[in-house]
PDB file of C-alpha atoms in Angstrom:
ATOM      1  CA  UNK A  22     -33.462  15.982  17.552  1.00  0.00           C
ATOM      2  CA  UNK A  23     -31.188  19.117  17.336  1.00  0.00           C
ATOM      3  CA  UNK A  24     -33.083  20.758  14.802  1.00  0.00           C
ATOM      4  CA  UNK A  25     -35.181  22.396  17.915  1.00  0.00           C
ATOM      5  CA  UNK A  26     -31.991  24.231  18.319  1.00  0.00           C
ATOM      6  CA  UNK A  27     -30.596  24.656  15.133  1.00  0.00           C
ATOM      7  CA  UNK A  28     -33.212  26.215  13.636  1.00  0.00           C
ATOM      8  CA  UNK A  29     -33.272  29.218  15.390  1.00  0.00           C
ATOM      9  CA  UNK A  30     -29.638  29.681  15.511  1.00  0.00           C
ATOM     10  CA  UNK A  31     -29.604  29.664  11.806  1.00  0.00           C
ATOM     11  CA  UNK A  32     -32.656  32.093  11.912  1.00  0.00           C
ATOM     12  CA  UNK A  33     -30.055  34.460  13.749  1.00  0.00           C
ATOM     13  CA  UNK A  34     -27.887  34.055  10.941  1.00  0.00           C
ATOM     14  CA  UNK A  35     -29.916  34.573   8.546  1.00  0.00           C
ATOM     15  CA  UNK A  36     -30.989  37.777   9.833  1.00  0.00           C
ATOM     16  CA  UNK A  37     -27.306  39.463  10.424  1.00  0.00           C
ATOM     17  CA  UNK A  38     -27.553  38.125  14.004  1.00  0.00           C
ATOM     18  CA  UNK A  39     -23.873  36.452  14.716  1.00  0.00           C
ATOM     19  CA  UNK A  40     -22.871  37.695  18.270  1.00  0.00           C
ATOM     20  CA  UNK A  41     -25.849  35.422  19.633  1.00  0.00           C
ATOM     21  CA  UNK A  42     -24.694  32.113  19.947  1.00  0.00           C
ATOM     22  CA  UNK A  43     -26.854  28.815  21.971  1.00  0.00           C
ATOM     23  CA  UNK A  44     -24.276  27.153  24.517  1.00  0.00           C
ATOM     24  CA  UNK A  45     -26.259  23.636  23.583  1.00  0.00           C
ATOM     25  CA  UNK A  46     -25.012  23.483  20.332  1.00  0.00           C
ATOM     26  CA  UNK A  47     -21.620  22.162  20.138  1.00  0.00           C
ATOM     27  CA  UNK A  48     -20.824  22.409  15.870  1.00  0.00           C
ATOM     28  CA  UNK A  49     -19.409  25.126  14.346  1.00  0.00           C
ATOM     29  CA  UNK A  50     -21.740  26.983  12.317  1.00  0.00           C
ATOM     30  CA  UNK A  51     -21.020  26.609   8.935  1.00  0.00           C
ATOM     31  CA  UNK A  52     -24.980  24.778   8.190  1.00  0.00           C
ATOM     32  CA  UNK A  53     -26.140  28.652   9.214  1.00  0.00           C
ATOM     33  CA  UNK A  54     -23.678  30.317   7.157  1.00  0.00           C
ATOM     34  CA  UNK A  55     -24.494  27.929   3.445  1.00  0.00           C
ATOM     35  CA  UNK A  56     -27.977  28.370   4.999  1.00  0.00           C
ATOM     36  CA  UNK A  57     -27.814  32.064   4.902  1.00  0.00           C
ATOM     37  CA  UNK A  58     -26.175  32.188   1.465  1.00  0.00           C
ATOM     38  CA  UNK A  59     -28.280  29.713  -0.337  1.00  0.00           C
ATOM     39  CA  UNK A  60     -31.416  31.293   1.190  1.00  0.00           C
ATOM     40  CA  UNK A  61     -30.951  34.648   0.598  1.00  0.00           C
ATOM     41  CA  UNK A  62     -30.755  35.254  -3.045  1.00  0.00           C
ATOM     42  CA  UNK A  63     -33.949  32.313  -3.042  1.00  0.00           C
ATOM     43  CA  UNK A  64     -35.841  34.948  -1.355  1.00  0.00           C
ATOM     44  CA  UNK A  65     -35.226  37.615  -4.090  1.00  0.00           C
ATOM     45  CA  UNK A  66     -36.512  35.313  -6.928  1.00  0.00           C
ATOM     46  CA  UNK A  67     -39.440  33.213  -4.938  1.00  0.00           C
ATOM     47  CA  UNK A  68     -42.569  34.011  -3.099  1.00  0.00           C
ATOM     48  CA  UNK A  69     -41.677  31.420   0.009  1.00  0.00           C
ATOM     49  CA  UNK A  70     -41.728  32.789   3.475  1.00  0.00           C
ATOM     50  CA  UNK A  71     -38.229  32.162   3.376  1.00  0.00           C
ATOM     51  CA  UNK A  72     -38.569  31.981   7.406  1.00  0.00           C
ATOM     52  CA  UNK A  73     -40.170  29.167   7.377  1.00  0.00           C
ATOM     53  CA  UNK A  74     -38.895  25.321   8.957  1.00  0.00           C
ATOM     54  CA  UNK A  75     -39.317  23.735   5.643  1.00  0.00           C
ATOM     55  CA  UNK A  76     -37.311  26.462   3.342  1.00  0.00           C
ATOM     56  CA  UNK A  77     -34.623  25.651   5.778  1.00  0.00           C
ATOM     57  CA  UNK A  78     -34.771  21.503   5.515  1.00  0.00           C
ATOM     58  CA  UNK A  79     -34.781  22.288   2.073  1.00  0.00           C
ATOM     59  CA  UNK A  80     -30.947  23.679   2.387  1.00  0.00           C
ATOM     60  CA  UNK A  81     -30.006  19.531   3.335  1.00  0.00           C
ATOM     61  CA  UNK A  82     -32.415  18.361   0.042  1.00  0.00           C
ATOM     62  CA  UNK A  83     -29.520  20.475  -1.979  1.00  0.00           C
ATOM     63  CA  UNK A  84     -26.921  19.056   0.531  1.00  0.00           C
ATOM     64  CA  UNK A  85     -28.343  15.824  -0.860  1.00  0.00           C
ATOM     65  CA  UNK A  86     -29.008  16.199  -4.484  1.00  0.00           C
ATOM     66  CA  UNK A  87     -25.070  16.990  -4.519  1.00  0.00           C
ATOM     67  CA  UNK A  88     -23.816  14.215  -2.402  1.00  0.00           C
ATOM     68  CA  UNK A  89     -25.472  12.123  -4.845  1.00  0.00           C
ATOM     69  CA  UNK A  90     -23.616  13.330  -7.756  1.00  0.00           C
ATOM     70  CA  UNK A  91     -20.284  13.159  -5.935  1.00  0.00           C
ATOM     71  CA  UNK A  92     -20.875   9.856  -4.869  1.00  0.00           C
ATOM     72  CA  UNK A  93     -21.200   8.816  -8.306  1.00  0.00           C
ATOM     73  CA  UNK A  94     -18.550  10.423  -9.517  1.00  0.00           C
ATOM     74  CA  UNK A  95     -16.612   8.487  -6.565  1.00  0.00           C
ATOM     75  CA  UNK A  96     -18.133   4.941  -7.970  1.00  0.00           C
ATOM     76  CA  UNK A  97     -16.643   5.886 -11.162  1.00  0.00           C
ATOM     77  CA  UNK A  98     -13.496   6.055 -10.655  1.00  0.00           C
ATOM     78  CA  UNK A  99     -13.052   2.922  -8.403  1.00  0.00           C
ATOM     79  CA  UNK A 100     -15.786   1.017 -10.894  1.00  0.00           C
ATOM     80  CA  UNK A 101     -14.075   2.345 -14.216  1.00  0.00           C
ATOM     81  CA  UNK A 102     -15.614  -1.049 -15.976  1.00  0.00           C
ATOM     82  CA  UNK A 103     -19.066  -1.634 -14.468  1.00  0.00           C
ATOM     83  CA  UNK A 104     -22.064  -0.443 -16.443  1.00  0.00           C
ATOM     84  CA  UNK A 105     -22.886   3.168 -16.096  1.00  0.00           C
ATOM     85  CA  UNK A 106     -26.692   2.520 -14.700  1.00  0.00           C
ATOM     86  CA  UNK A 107     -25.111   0.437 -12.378  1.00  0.00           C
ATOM     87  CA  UNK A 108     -23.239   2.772 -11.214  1.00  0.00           C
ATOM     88  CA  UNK A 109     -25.611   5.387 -10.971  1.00  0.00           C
ATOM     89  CA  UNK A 110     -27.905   2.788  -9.537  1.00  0.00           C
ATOM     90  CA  UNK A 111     -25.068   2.163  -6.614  1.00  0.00           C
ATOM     91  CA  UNK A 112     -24.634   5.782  -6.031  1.00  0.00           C
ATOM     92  CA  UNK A 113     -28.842   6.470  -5.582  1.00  0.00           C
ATOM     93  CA  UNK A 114     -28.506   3.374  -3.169  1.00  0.00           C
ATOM     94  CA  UNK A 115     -25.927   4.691  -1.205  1.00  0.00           C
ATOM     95  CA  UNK A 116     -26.773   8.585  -1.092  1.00  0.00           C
ATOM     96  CA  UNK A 117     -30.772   6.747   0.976  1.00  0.00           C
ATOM     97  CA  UNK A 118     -28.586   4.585   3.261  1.00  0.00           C
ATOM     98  CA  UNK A 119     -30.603   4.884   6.307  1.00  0.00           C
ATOM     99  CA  UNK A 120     -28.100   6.600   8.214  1.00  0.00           C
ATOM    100  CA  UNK A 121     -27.998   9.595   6.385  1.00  0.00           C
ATOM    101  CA  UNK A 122     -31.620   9.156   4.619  1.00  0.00           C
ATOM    102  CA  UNK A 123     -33.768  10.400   7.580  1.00  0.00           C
ATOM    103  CA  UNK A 124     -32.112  13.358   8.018  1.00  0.00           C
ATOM    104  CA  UNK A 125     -32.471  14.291   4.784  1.00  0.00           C
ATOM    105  CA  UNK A 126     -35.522  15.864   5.949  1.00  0.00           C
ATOM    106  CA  UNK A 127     -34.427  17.310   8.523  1.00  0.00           C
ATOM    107  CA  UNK A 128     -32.222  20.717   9.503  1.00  0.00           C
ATOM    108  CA  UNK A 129     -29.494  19.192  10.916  1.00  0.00           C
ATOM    109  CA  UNK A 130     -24.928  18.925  10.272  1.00  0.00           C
ATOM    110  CA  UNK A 131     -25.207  15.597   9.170  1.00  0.00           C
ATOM    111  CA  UNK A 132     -26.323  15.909   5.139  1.00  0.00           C
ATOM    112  CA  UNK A 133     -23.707  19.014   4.362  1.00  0.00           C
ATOM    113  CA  UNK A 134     -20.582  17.269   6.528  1.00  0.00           C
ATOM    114  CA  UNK A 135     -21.455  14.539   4.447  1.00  0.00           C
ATOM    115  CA  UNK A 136     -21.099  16.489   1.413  1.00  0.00           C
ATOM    116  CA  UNK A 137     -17.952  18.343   1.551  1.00  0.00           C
ATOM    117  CA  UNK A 138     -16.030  15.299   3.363  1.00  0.00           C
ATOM    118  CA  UNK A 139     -16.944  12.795  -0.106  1.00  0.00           C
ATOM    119  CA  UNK A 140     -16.350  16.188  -2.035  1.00  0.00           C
ATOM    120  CA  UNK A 141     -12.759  16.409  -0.494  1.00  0.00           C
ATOM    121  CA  UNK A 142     -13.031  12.459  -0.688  1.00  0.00           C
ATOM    122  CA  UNK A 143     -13.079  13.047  -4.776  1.00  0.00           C
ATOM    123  CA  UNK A 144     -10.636  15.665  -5.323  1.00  0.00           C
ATOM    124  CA  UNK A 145      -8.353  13.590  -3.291  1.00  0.00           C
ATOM    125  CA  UNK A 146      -8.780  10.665  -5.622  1.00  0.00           C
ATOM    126  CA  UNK A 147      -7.989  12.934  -8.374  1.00  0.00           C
ATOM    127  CA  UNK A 148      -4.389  14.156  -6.775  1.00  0.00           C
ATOM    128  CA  UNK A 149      -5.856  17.564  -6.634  1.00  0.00           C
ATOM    129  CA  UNK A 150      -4.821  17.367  -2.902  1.00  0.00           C
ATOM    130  CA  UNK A 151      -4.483  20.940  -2.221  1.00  0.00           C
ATOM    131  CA  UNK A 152      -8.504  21.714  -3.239  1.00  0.00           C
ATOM    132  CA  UNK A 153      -9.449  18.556  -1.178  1.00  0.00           C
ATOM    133  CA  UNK A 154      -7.847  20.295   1.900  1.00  0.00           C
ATOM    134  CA  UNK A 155      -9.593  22.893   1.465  1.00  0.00           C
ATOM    135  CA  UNK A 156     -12.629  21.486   0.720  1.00  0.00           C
ATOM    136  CA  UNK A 157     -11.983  19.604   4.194  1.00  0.00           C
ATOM    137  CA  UNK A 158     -11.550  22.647   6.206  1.00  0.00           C
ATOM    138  CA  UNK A 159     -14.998  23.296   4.680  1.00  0.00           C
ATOM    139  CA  UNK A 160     -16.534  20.133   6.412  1.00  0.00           C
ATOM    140  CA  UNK A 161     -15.152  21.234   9.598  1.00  0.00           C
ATOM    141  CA  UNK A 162     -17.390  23.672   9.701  1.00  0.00           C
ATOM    142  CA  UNK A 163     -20.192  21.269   9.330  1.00  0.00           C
ATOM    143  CA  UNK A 164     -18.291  19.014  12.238  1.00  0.00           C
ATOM    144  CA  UNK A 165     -15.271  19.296  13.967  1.00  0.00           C
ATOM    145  CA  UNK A 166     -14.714  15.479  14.002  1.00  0.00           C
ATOM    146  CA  UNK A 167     -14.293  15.436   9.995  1.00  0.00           C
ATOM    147  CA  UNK A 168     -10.473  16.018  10.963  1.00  0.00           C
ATOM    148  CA  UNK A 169     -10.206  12.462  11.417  1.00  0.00           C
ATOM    149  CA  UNK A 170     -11.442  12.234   7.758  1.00  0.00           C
ATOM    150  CA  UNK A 171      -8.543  14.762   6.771  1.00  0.00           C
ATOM    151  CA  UNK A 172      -5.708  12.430   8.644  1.00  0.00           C
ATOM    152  CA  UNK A 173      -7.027   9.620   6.699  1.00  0.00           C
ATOM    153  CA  UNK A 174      -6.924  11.237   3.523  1.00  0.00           C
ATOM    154  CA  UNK A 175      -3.822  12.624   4.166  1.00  0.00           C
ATOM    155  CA  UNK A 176      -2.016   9.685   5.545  1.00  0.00           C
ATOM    156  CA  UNK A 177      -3.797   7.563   2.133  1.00  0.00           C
ATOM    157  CA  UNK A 178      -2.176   9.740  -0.025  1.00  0.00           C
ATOM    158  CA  UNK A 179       1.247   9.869   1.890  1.00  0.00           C
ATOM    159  CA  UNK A 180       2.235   6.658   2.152  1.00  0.00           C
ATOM    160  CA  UNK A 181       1.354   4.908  -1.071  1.00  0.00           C
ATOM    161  CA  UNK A 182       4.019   7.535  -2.510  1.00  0.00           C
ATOM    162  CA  UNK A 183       6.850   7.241   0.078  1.00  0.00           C
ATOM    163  CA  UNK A 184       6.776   3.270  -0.455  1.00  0.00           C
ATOM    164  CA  UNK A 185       7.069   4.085  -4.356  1.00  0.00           C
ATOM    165  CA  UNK A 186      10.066   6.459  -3.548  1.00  0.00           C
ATOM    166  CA  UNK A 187      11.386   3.548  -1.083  1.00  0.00           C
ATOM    167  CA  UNK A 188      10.988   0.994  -3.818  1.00  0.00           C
ATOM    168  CA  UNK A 189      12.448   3.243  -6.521  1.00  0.00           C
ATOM    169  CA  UNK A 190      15.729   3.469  -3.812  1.00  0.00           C
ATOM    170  CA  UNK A 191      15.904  -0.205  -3.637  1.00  0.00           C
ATOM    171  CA  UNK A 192      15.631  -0.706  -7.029  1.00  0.00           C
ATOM    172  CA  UNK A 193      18.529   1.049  -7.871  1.00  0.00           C
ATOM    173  CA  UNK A 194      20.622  -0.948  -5.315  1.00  0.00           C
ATOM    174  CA  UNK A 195      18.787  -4.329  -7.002  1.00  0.00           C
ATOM    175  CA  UNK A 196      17.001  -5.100  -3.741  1.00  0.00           C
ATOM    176  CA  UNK A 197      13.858  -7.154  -3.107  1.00  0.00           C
ATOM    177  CA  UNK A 198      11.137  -4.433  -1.860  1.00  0.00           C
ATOM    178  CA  UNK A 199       9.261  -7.458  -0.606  1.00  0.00           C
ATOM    179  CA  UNK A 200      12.351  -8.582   1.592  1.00  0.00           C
ATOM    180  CA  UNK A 201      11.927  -8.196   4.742  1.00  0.00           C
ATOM    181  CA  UNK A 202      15.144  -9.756   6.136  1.00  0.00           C
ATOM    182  CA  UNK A 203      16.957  -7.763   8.681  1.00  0.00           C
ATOM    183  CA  UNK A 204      19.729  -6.389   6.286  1.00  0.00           C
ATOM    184  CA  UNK A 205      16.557  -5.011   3.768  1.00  0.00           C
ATOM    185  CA  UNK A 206      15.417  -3.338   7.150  1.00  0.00           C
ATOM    186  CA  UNK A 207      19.443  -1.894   7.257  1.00  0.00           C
ATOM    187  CA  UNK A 208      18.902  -0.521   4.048  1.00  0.00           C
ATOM    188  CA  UNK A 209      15.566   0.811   4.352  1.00  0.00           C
ATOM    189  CA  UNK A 210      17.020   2.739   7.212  1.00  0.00           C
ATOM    190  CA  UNK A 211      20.236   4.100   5.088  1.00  0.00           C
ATOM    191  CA  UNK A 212      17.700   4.962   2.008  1.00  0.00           C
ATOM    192  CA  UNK A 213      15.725   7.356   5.278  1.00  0.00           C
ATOM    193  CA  UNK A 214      19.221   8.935   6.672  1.00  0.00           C
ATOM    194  CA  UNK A 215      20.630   9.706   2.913  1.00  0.00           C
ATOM    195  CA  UNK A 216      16.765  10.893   1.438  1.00  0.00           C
ATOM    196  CA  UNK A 217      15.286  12.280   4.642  1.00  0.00           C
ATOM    197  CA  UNK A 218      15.571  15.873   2.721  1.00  0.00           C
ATOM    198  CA  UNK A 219      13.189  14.363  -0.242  1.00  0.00           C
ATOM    199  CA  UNK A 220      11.345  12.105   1.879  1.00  0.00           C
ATOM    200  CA  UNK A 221      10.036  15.287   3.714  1.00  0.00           C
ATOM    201  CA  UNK A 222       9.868  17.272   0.346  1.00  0.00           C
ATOM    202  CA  UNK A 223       7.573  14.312  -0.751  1.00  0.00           C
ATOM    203  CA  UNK A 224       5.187  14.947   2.495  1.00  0.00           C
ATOM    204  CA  UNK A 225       5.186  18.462   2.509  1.00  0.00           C
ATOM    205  CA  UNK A 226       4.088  18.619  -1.405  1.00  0.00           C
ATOM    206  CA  UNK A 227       1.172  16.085  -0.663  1.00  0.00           C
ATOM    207  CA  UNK A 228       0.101  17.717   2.899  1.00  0.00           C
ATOM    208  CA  UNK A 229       0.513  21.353   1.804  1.00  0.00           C
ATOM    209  CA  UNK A 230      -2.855  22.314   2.415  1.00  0.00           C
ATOM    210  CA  UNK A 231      -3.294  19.552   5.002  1.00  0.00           C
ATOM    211  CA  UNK A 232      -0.917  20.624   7.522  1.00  0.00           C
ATOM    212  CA  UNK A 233      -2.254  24.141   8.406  1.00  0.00           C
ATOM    213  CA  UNK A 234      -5.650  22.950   8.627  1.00  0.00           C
ATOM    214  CA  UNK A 235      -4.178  19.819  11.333  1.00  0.00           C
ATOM    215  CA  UNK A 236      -2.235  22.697  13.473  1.00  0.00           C
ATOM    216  CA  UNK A 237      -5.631  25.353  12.869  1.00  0.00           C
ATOM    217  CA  UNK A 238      -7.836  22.720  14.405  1.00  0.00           C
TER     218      UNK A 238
END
């Protein structure tokens, strides 16, 4: 595994070491920098030899405890009427899938990528789509590939709310939105060339904080 290499990058980190880099790792290095802030003020308040393997697995236990409670708060807002301890029940289920469970345990990307990308997941549910691209320039510290996770997130919140303005447009002109006869597709195309000015008001607003973060990566 790549915690042979990992862990003493992040042991760099931790000790003010950051122009010393190993060419075999290919992530960015935001699991040194949490490391480094979570471990430091541990060591003023604990008697562990902060240096040690373990007190650096136990950054992705914390990784974990918090992916738990985000996936739950995830479940409960797509499973508003289920019982709550089966909710909570789904969440614990999900949060020891195998594919993140074992490295749990271990010092490695996967456990805080995970994290921040169903973190960002959340506050995009809740419209707060600003915080979840931040939040999502967070994970790509963790992994450069979360991008794709931003795009989707991005593009889920984009086009649910230009069909809404498209079907508010044909409304108004007592159209069909479910036509999909050649002259709907003629007016589909007039509602673009007369609204193109709100129609790219409407993606800017929702891809505000998306947008930099695409071009940045």
């Amino acid at each position: 595994m790549d915690e042979i290499f990992h862990y003493p990058q992040a042991l760099k980190y931790y000790k003010g070491i950051y122009n010393e880099w190993d060419p075999k790792i290919t992530t960015p290095p935001g699991l040194y920098l949490f490391t480094t802030a979570i471990l430091t003020p541990l060591s003023k308040v604990s008697t562990l030899n902060i240096f040690e393997l373990a007190c650096f697995r136990l950054v992705n236990i914390i990784f974990t405890i918090g992916t738990l409670f985000v996936i739950h708060r995830i479940l409960q807002i797509h499973h508003q009427n289920d019982e709550p301890r089966i909710v909570l029940l789904s969440a614990f289920n999900i949060t020891i899938f195998p594919l993140l469970y074992f490295f749990n345990f271990l010092y490695y990307t996967d456990c805080g990528s995970t994290f921040f990308v169903l973190l960002m997941y959340y506050w995009h549910l809740k419209k707060f789509y600003f915080l979840a691209s931040i939040i999502g320039a967070v994970s790509l510290l963790f992994r450069q590939t979360n991008i794709v996770w931003m795009f989707y997130a991005a593009a889920e919140a984009t086009l649910p709310a230009l069909l809404e303005l498209f079907k508010e447009r044909l409304a108004k002109k007592d159209k069909d939105p479910n036509d999909v006869s050649l002259s709907h597709l003629k007016t589909s195309m007039l509602i673009v060339k007369k609204n193109w000015m709100q129609i790219l008001k409407k993606v800017f607003e929702i891809n505000l904080g998306y947008i930099p973060v695409a071009i940045a990566s």
